Amino acid sequence: NKKYVLMNIPCKQVHEAAALIPGLRSPTVLPLEREGWCGMHAVVPSDEVWNILDALKELGAEGILVTTIEALIP
């Protein structure tokens, strides 16, 4: 019932994006080589993921990848 979402997003938008995709405990955020940009990864409920993509794009997210999760071990 979960999807794994990965994206590149301007670092200044990370907190707003985290409000949309809080992940299990928190999204994973990593700096990218390109200054001012971060990679963000989160686990999102399957029934919510398609509803939040437009909002993430409005925040500047790009290269959004949505994939299935084979197994999730809490």
PDB file of C-alpha atoms in Angstrom:
ATOM      1  CA  ASN A   1       0.000   0.000   0.000  1.00  0.00           C
ATOM      2  CA  LYS A   2       3.045   2.276  -0.292  1.00  0.00           C
ATOM      3  CA  LYS A   3       5.067   3.846  -3.103  1.00  0.00           C
ATOM      4  CA  TYR A   4       8.650   5.106  -3.026  1.00  0.00           C
ATOM      5  CA  VAL A   5       8.995   8.661  -4.351  1.00  0.00           C
ATOM      6  CA  LEU A   6      12.339  10.191  -5.363  1.00  0.00           C
ATOM      7  CA  MET A   7      12.842  13.695  -6.742  1.00  0.00           C
ATOM      8  CA  ASN A   8      15.184  16.619  -7.118  1.00  0.00           C
ATOM      9  CA  ILE A   9      13.911  19.769  -5.449  1.00  0.00           C
ATOM     10  CA  PRO A  10      15.287  23.202  -4.618  1.00  0.00           C
ATOM     11  CA  CYS A  11      16.689  22.957  -1.071  1.00  0.00           C
ATOM     12  CA  LYS A  12      14.703  26.024  -0.020  1.00  0.00           C
ATOM     13  CA  GLN A  13      11.490  24.051  -0.709  1.00  0.00           C
ATOM     14  CA  VAL A  14      12.389  20.933   1.296  1.00  0.00           C
ATOM     15  CA  HIS A  15      10.326  21.818   4.380  1.00  0.00           C
ATOM     16  CA  GLU A  16       7.204  22.515   2.313  1.00  0.00           C
ATOM     17  CA  ALA A  17       7.672  19.289   0.366  1.00  0.00           C
ATOM     18  CA  ALA A  18       8.178  17.340   3.603  1.00  0.00           C
ATOM     19  CA  ALA A  19       4.784  18.568   4.751  1.00  0.00           C
ATOM     20  CA  LEU A  20       3.312  16.889   1.652  1.00  0.00           C
ATOM     21  CA  ILE A  21       5.350  13.675   1.897  1.00  0.00           C
ATOM     22  CA  PRO A  22       6.385  13.143   5.520  1.00  0.00           C
ATOM     23  CA  GLY A  23       7.657   9.615   4.877  1.00  0.00           C
ATOM     24  CA  LEU A  24       7.737   6.989   7.602  1.00  0.00           C
ATOM     25  CA  ARG A  25       9.589   9.068  10.157  1.00  0.00           C
ATOM     26  CA  SER A  26      10.936  11.753   7.870  1.00  0.00           C
ATOM     27  CA  PRO A  27      11.927  11.985   4.207  1.00  0.00           C
ATOM     28  CA  THR A  28      15.557  11.418   3.303  1.00  0.00           C
ATOM     29  CA  VAL A  29      17.149  14.614   2.021  1.00  0.00           C
ATOM     30  CA  LEU A  30      20.604  14.709   0.415  1.00  0.00           C
ATOM     31  CA  PRO A  31      22.484  17.619  -1.146  1.00  0.00           C
ATOM     32  CA  LEU A  32      23.039  17.385  -4.889  1.00  0.00           C
ATOM     33  CA  GLU A  33      26.184  18.407  -6.712  1.00  0.00           C
ATOM     34  CA  ARG A  34      24.215  21.283  -8.220  1.00  0.00           C
ATOM     35  CA  GLU A  35      24.231  24.063  -5.643  1.00  0.00           C
ATOM     36  CA  GLY A  36      20.861  24.865  -4.102  1.00  0.00           C
ATOM     37  CA  TRP A  37      19.341  21.516  -5.034  1.00  0.00           C
ATOM     38  CA  CYS A  38      18.536  18.454  -2.920  1.00  0.00           C
ATOM     39  CA  GLY A  39      17.465  14.910  -3.586  1.00  0.00           C
ATOM     40  CA  MET A  40      14.431  13.874  -1.568  1.00  0.00           C
ATOM     41  CA  HIS A  41      13.195  10.319  -1.008  1.00  0.00           C
ATOM     42  CA  ALA A  42      10.069   9.251   0.890  1.00  0.00           C
ATOM     43  CA  VAL A  43       7.612   6.428   1.339  1.00  0.00           C
ATOM     44  CA  VAL A  44       4.089   7.621   0.501  1.00  0.00           C
ATOM     45  CA  PRO A  45       0.714   5.874   0.758  1.00  0.00           C
ATOM     46  CA  SER A  46      -0.233   4.577  -2.702  1.00  0.00           C
ATOM     47  CA  ASP A  47      -3.660   6.219  -2.633  1.00  0.00           C
ATOM     48  CA  GLU A  48      -2.133   9.667  -1.961  1.00  0.00           C
ATOM     49  CA  VAL A  49       0.884   9.743  -4.272  1.00  0.00           C
ATOM     50  CA  TRP A  50      -0.903  10.775  -7.481  1.00  0.00           C
ATOM     51  CA  ASN A  51      -2.715  13.592  -5.658  1.00  0.00           C
ATOM     52  CA  ILE A  52       0.489  15.281  -4.452  1.00  0.00           C
ATOM     53  CA  LEU A  53       2.595  15.258  -7.631  1.00  0.00           C
ATOM     54  CA  ASP A  54       1.209  18.551  -8.952  1.00  0.00           C
ATOM     55  CA  ALA A  55       1.879  20.250  -5.616  1.00  0.00           C
ATOM     56  CA  LEU A  56       5.461  18.940  -5.625  1.00  0.00           C
ATOM     57  CA  LYS A  57       5.963  20.231  -9.176  1.00  0.00           C
ATOM     58  CA  GLU A  58       4.646  23.646  -8.093  1.00  0.00           C
ATOM     59  CA  LEU A  59       7.387  23.665  -5.436  1.00  0.00           C
ATOM     60  CA  GLY A  60       9.941  23.108  -8.210  1.00  0.00           C
ATOM     61  CA  ALA A  61      10.385  19.345  -7.936  1.00  0.00           C
ATOM     62  CA  GLU A  62      11.694  17.685 -11.078  1.00  0.00           C
ATOM     63  CA  GLY A  63      12.839  14.253 -12.152  1.00  0.00           C
ATOM     64  CA  ILE A  64      10.128  12.721  -9.972  1.00  0.00           C
ATOM     65  CA  LEU A  65      10.273   8.939  -9.839  1.00  0.00           C
ATOM     66  CA  VAL A  66       7.434   6.900  -8.343  1.00  0.00           C
ATOM     67  CA  THR A  67       8.159   3.221  -7.879  1.00  0.00           C
ATOM     68  CA  THR A  68       6.716   0.212  -6.085  1.00  0.00           C
ATOM     69  CA  ILE A  69       8.156  -1.171  -2.884  1.00  0.00           C
ATOM     70  CA  GLU A  70       8.892  -4.872  -2.910  1.00  0.00           C
ATOM     71  CA  ALA A  71       9.132  -5.130   0.871  1.00  0.00           C
ATOM     72  CA  LEU A  72       8.943  -2.664   3.733  1.00  0.00           C
ATOM     73  CA  ILE A  73      10.323  -3.748   7.086  1.00  0.00           C
ATOM     74  CA  PRO A  74       9.396  -1.286   9.844  1.00  0.00           C
TER      75      PRO A  74
END
